[in-house]
Coordinates of C-alpha atoms in Angstrom, one line a residue:
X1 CA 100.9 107.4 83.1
X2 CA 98.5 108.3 80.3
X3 CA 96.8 106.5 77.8
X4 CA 96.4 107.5 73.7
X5 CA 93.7 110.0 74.3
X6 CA 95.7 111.5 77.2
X7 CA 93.8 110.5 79.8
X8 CA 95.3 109.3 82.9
X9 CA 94.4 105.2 83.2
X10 CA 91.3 104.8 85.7
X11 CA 89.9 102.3 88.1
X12 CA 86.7 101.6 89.4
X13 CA 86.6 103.9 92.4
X14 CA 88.5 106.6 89.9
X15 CA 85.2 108.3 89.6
X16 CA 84.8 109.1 93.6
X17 CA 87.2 111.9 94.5
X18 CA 90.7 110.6 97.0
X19 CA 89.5 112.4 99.5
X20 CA 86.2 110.7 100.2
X21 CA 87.4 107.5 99.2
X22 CA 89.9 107.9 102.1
X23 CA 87.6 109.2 104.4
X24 CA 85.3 106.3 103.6
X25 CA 88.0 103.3 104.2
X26 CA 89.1 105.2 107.2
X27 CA 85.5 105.3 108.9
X28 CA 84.8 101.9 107.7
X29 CA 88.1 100.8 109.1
X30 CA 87.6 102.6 112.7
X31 CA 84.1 101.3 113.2
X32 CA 85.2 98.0 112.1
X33 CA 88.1 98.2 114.7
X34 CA 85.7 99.5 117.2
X35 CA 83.4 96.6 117.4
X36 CA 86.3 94.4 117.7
X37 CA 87.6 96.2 120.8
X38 CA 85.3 95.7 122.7
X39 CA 85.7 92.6 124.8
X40 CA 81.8 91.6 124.6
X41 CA 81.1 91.5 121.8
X42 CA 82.4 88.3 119.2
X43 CA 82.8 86.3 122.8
X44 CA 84.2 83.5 120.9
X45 CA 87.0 85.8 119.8
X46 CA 90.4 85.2 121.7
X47 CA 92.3 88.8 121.9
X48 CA 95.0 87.6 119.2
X49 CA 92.0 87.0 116.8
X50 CA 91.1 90.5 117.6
X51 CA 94.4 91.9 117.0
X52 CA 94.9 90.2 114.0
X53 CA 91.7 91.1 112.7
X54 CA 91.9 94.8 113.6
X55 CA 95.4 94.6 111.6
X56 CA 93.7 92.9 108.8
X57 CA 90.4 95.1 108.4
X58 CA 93.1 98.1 108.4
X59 CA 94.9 96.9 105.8
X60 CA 92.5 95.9 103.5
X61 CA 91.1 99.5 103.8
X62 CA 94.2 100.9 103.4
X63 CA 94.8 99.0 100.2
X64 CA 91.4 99.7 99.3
X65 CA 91.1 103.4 99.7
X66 CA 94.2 105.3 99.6
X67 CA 97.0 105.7 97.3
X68 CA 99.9 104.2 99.9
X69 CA 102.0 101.7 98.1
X70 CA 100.7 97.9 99.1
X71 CA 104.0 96.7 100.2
X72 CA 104.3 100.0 102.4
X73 CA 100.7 98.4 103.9
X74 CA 101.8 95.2 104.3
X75 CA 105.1 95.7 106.0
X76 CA 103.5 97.6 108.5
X77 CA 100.6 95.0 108.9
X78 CA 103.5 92.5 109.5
X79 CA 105.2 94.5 112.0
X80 CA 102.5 95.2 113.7
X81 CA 101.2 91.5 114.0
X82 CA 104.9 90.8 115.0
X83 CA 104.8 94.2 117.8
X84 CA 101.8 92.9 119.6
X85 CA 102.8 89.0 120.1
X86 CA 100.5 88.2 117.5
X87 CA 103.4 86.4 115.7
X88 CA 107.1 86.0 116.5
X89 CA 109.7 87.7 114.7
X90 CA 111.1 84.4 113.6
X91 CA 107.6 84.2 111.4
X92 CA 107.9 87.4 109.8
X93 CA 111.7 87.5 109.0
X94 CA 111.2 84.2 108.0
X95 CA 109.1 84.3 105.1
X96 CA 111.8 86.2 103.3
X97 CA 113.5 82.5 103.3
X98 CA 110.9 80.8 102.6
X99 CA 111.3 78.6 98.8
X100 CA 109.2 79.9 97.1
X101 CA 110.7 83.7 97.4
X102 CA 114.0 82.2 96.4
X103 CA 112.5 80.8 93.2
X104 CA 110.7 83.6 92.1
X105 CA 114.0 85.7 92.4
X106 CA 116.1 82.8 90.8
X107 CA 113.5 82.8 87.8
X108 CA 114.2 86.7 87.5
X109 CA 117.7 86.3 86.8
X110 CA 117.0 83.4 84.4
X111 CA 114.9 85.5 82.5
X112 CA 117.1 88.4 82.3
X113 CA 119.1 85.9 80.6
X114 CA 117.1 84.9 78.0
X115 CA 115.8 88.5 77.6
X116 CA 119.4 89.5 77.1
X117 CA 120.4 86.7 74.2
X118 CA 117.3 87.6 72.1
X119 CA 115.9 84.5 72.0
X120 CA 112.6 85.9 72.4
X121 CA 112.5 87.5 69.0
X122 CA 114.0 84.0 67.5
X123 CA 110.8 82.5 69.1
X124 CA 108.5 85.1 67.5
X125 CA 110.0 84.7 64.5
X126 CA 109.7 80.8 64.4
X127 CA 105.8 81.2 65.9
X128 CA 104.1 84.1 64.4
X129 CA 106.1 84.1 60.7
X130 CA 104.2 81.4 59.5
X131 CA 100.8 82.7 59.8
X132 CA 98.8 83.1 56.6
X133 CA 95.6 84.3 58.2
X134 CA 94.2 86.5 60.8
X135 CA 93.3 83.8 62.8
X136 CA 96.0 82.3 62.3
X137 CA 97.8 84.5 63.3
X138 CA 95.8 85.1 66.6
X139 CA 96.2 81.0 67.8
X140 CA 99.4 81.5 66.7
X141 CA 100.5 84.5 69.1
X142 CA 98.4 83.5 71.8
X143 CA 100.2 79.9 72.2
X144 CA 103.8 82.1 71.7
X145 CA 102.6 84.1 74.6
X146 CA 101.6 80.7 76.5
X147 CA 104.8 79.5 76.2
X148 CA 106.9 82.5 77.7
X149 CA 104.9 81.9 81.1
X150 CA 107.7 79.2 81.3
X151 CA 110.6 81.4 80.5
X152 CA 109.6 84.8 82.2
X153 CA 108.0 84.8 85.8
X154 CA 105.2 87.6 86.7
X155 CA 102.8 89.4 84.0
X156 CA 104.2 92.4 83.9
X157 CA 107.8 91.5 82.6
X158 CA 106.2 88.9 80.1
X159 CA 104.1 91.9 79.3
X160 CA 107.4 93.9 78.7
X161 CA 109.0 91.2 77.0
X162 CA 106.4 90.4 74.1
X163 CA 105.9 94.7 73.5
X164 CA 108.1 95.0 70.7
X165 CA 106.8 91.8 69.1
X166 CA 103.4 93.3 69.3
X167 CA 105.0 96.7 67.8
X168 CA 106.7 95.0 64.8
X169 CA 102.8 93.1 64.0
X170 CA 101.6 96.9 64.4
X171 CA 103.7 98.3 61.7
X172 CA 103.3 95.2 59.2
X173 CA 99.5 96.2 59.9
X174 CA 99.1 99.5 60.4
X175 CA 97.3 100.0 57.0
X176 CA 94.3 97.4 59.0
X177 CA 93.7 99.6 62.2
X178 CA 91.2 97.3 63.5
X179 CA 93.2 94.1 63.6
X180 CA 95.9 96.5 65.6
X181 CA 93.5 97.1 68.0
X182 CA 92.6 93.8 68.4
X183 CA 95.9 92.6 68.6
X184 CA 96.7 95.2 71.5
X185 CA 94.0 93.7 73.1
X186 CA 94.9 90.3 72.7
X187 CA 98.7 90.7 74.2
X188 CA 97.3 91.2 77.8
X189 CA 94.2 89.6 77.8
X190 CA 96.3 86.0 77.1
X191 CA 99.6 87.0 79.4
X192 CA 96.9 87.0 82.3
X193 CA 94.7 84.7 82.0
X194 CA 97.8 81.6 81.1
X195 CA 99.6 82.9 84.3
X196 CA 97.9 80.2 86.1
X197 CA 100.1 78.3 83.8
X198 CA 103.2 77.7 86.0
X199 CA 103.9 78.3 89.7
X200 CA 105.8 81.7 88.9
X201 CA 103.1 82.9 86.8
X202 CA 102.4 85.2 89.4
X203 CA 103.3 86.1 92.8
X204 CA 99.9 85.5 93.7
X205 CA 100.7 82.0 93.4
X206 CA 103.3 81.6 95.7
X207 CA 101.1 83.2 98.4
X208 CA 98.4 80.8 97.3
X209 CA 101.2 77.8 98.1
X210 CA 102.5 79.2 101.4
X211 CA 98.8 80.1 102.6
X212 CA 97.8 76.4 102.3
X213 CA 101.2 75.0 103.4
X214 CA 101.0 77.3 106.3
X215 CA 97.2 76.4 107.4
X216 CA 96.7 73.0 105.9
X217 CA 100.1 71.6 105.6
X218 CA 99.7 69.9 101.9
X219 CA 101.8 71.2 99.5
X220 CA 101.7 72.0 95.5
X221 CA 104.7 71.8 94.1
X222 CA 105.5 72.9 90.9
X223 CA 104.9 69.6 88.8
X224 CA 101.7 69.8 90.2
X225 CA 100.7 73.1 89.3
X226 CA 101.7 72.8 86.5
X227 CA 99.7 69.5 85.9
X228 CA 96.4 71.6 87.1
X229 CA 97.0 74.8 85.3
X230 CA 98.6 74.4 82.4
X231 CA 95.1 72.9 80.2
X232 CA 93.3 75.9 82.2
X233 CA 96.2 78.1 80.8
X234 CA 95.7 76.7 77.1
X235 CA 91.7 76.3 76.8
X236 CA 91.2 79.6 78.5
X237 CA 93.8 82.0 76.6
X238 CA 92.9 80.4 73.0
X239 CA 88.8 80.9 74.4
X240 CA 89.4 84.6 75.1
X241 CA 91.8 84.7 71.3
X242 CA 88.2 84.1 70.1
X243 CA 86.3 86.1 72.2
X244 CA 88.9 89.4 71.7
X245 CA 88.7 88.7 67.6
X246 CA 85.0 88.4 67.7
X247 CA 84.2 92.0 70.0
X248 CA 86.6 94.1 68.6
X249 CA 86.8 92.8 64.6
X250 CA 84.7 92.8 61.7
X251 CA 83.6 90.0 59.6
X252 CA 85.6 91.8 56.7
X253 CA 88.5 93.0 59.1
X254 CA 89.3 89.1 59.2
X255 CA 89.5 88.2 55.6
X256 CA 92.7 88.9 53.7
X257 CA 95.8 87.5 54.5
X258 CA 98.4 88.8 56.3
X259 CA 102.7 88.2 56.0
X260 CA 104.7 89.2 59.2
X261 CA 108.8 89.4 57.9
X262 CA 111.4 88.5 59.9
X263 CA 113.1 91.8 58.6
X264 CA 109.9 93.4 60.3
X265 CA 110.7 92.0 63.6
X266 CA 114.6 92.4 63.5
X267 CA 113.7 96.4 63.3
X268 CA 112.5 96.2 67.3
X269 CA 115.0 93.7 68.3
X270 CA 119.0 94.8 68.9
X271 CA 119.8 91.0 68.5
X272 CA 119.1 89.0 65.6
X273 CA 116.1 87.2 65.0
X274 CA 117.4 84.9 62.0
X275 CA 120.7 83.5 60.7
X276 CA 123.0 81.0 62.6
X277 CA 123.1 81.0 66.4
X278 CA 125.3 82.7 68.6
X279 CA 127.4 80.4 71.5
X280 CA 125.4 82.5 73.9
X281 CA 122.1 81.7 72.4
X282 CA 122.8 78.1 72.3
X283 CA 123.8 77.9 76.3
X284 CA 121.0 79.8 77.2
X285 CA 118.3 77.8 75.6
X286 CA 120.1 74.7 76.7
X287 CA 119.9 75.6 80.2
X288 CA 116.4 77.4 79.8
X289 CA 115.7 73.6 78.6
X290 CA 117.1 72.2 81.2
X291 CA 116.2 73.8 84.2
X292 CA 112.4 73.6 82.6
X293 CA 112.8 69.6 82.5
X294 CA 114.1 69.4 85.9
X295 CA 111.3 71.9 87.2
X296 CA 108.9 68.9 85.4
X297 CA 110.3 66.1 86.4
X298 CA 110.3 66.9 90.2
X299 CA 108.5 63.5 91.4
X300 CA 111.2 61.6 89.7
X301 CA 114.2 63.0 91.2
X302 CA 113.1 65.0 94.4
X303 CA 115.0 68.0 93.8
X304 CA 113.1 70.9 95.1
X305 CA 112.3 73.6 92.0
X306 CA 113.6 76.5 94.1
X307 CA 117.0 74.8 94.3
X308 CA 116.8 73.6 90.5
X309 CA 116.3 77.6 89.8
X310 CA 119.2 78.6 91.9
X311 CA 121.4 76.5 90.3
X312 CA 119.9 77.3 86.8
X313 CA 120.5 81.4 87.6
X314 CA 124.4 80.8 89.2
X315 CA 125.4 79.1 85.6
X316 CA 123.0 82.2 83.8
X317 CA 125.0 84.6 85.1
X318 CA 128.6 82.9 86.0
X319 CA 131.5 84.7 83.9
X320 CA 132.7 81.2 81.6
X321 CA 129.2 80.0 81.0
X322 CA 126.3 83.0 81.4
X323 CA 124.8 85.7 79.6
X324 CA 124.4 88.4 82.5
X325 CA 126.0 89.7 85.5
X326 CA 124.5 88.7 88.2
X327 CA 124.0 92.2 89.4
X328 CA 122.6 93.3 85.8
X329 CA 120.1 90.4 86.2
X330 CA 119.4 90.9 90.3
X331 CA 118.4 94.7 89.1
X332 CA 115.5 93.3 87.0
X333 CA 114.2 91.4 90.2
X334 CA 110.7 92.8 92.1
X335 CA 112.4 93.7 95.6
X336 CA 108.8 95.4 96.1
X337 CA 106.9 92.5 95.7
X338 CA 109.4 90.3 97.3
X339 CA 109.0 91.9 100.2
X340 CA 104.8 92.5 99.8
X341 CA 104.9 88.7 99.4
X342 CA 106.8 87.8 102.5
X343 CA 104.8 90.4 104.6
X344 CA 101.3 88.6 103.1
X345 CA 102.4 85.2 104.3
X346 CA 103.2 86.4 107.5
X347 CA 99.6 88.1 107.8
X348 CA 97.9 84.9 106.3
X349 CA 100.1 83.0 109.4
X350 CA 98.5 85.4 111.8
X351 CA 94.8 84.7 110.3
X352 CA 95.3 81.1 110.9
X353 CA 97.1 80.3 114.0
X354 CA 95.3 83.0 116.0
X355 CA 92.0 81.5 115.3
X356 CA 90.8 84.4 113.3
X357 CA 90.2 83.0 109.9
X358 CA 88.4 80.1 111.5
X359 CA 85.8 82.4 113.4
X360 CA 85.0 85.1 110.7
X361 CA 83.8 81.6 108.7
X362 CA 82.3 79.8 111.6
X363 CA 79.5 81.4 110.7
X364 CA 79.0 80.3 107.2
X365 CA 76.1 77.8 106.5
X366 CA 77.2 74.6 105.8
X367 CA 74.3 73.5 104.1
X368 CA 75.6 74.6 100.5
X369 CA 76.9 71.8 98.0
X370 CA 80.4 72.1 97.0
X371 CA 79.5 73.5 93.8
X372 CA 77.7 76.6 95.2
X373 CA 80.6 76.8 97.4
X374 CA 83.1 76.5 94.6
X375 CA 81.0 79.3 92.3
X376 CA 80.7 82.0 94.9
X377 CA 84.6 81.4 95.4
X378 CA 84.9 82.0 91.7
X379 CA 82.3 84.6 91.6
X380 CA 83.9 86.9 94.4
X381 CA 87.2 86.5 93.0
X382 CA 86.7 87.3 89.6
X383 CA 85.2 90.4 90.7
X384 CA 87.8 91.2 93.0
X385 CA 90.0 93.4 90.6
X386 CA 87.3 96.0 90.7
X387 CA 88.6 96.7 94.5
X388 CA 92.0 95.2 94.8
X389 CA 94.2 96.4 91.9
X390 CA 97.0 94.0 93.2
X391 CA 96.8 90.5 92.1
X392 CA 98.9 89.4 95.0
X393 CA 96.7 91.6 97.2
X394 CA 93.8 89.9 96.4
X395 CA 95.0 86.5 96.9
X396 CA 96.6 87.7 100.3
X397 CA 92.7 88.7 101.0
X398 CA 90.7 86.2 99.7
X399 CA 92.5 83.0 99.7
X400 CA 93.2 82.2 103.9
X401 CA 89.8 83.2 104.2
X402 CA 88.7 80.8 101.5
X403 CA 90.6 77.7 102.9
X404 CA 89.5 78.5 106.2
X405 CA 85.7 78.7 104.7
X406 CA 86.4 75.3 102.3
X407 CA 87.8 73.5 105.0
X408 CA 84.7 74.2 107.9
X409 CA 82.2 73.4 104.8
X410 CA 83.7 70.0 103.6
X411 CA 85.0 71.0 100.7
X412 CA 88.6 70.5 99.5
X413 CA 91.0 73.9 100.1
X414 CA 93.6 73.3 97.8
X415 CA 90.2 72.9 94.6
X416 CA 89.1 75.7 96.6
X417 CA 92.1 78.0 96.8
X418 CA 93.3 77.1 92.8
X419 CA 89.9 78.0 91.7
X420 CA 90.0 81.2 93.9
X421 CA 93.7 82.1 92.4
X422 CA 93.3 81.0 89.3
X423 CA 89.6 82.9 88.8
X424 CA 91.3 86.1 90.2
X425 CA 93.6 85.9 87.2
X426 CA 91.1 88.1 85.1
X427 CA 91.7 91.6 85.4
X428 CA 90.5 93.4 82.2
X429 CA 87.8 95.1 82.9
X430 CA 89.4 99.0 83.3
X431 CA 93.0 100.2 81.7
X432 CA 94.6 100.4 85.5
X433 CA 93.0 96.9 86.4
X434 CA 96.6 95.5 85.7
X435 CA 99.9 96.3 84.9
X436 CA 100.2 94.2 81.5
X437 CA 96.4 96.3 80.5
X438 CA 98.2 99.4 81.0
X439 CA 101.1 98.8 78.4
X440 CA 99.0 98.1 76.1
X441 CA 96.8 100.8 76.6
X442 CA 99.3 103.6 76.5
X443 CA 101.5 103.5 73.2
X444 CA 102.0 106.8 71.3
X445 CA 101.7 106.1 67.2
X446 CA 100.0 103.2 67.9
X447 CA 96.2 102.2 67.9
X448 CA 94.9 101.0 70.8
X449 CA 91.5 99.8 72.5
X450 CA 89.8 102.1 74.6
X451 CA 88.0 101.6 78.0
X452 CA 84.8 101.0 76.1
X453 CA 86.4 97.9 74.6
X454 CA 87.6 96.5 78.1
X455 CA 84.4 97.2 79.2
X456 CA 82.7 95.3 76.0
X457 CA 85.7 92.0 76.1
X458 CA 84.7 91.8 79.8
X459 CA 80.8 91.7 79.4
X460 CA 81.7 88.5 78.0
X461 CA 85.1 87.1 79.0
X462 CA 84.2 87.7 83.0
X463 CA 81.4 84.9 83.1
X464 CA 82.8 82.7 80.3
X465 CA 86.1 82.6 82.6
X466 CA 84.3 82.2 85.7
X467 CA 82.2 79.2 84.1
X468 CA 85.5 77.8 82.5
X469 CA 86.9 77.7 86.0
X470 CA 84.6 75.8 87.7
X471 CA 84.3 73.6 84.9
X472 CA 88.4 72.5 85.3
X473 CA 87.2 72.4 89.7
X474 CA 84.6 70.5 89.5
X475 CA 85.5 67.8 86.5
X476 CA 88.8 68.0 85.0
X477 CA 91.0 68.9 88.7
X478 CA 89.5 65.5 90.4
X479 CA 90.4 63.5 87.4
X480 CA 94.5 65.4 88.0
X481 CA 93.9 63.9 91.7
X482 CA 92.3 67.0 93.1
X483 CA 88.9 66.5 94.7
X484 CA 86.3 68.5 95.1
X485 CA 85.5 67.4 98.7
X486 CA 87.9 66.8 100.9

């Protein structure tokens, strides 16, 4: 994987050679591992805590310093945990049933539905056409691409989904290079941070759900979420529209109008984008529709989301009434990060029953306010994409240590564990800090940003976001019913 100057994409610890990165997580690993086994020291430590925690420091350095694919890691954390009696089998084969797995692969299939019909370039036509201005047209594309975080789960395939949109606005502007650049920029930036949109905005999310169903037994359902995330999805993706026009465009590159064709976009869509719709078109938006409202209108009539979504992908792919085969559709599913997910949930099971998660925060002072509480959450997670690549990873790191910490200090862990997920949303700093950053980055023909212009947006997006998410924690979350203390 290269980017436009050839270059391969690079991460923060891209400039230290594999070897001694390796050696470095290895020998903070083994002397990690070495405190822990010896019985006298930690005395409050029970021996699954010390299992558990050995398993857990291994992984995370594993993750952290060598090139072994994170669902590889976290498999072999889970069997482990399951090996030594830390867990039962039951627990680890069981996350693979768990809801929120099924509705994650049941939103797949619906979205290789509507990916197959062509809606999407219907939609971009009907959003982006009518822009008359370049910031127009910015607001514009950044509240299309708000919207597909209903119809397409995870970044990366919303990512794929809105590239040849984003190449038909690149050929209707290649003779202004800067506004290409900017939109390239813009695609990514906005599919990340309104993730936090929905409940299958991210896999991260799920864990987020099963972490603090697991440890604290209160549940967010997908209403809910989408109650609390949505605004945070809307203010914070049209805040970083402005921020991406104003660091990477001239005060001339923004005046001038601009006309984006229909004819334009039909050139990188094989269905049509205009004229009458097809009866396939029309089913699929009407059960896209559908399944949306039911997924919104859980409190009223108790049916659980992952069941709505099964029933939404049998009638997307059924052979009267779909769009797809269902094994056209179940190829387009993330197996890999099916199975990372379940394995995480199994580890964040371990980190609370065995008494581990509650003893690495026992030592926390609990003189801080919920606020300083709240903004070191924020503060550690937004940075966390500089060492965890993985979005799911991190949130498998950071968030049963976080509701273990939130609950022995008072404050709320559900406030605690959104803010945490939804601050570990921003990922822009380096091309290969996430996948959605790397599309964009790498597209032959086409101008692109450079790492310098991650590097400038995030000077300036990081603590604007960061502030922006304690703001929704601390005074727009407890007037959606979730306090800050508990």
């Amino acid at each position: 994987m290269e980017l436009i100057d050839g270059s391969p994409p690079r991460n923060i610890l891209d400039d230290v050679p594999l070897n001694l990165r390796t050696t470095t997580a290895l020998c903070v690993a083994l002397s990690l591992c070495a405190l822990l086994a010896v019985p006298t020291n930690f005395p409050g430590l029970g021996a699954d805590a010390r299992l558990t925690l050995v398993v857990f420091v291994l992984a995370t350095c594993a993750w952290i310093g060598t090139p072994i694919d994170d669902t590889y890691i976290a498999l072999g954390a889970g069997l482990a945990l399951t090996v030594t009696g830390v867990i039962s089998s039951d627990t680890l084969f069981g996350t693979l049933g768990d809801a929120t797995v099924w509705l994650l692969i049941c939103a797949f299939v619906l979205a290789a539905a509507v990916s197959r019909t062509g809606l999407a370039g219907r939609a971009a036509v009907f959003l982006v056409g009518g822009a008359r201005g370049v910031r127009q047209l910015v607001h514009l594309t950044t509240a299309a691409l708000v919207v597909t975080a209903f119809a397409v789960p995870a970044t990366s395939g919303r990512a794929a989904l809105a590239l040849p949109v984003f190449l038909a606005l690149a050929k209707v502007l290649a003779d202004r290079k800067r506004l290409v650049v900017m939109l390239a920029l813009l695609f990514p930036t906005v599919i990340l941070l309104s993730a936090v949109a929905t409940l299958i905005g991210a896999g991260a999310h799920l864990i987020t759900v099963s972490v603090l169903w697991e440890t604290t037994g209160q549940h967010i359902g997908f209403t809910q979420w989408l109650l609390l995330g949505l605004p945070l999805a809307v203010v914070s993706s049209h805040l970083a529209a402005e921020v991406v026009l104003l660091t990477t465009t001239r005060r001339a590159d923004r005046r001038g109008p601009v006309r984006i064709t229909p004819e334009r976009i039909q050139e990188h869509s094989e269905q049509p984008v205009t004229g009458p719709w097809s009866q396939a078109e029309k089913r699929c938006a009407l059960l896209l529709a559908t399944v949306v409202l039911l997924w919104c209108s859980e409190p009223l009539h108790r049916v659980p989301p992952a069941l709505v979504a099964l029933t939404g992908a049998v009638i997307a792919s059924s052979p009267a009434l779909g769009t797809v085969r269902l094994k056209d559709a179940l190829k387009t599913v993330p197996w890999s990060l099916l199975l990372f997910m379940a394995a995480t949930m199994a580890m964040g099971v371990a980190l609370a029953d065995s008494g581990a998660a509650g003893w690495l925060v026992s030592g926390l002072p609990t003189g801080a306010t919920p606020v300083v509480f709240l903004a070191v959450v924020i503060a550690v997670s937004t940075a966390a994409h500089l060492v965890l690549q993985s979005r799911s990873a991190r949130s498998s790191v950071l968030v049963p240590l976080v509701v273990a910490a939130a609950v022995a200090v008072g404050v709320n862990p559900v406030a605690a564990a959104l803010a945490s997920t939804a601050a570990a949303g921003f990922c822009h700093t380096l091309p290969a800090s996430a996948k959605p950053v790397t599309l964009f980055a790498q597209l032959p023909g086409t101008p692109t940003y450079t790492p310098r212009d991650l590097l400038r947006l995030s000077a300036v997006l990081a603590p604007l976001t960061a502030v922006l998410v304690l703001s929704f924690a601390v005074a727009v979350w407890p007037l959606l019913g979730v306090s800050v203390t508990r």
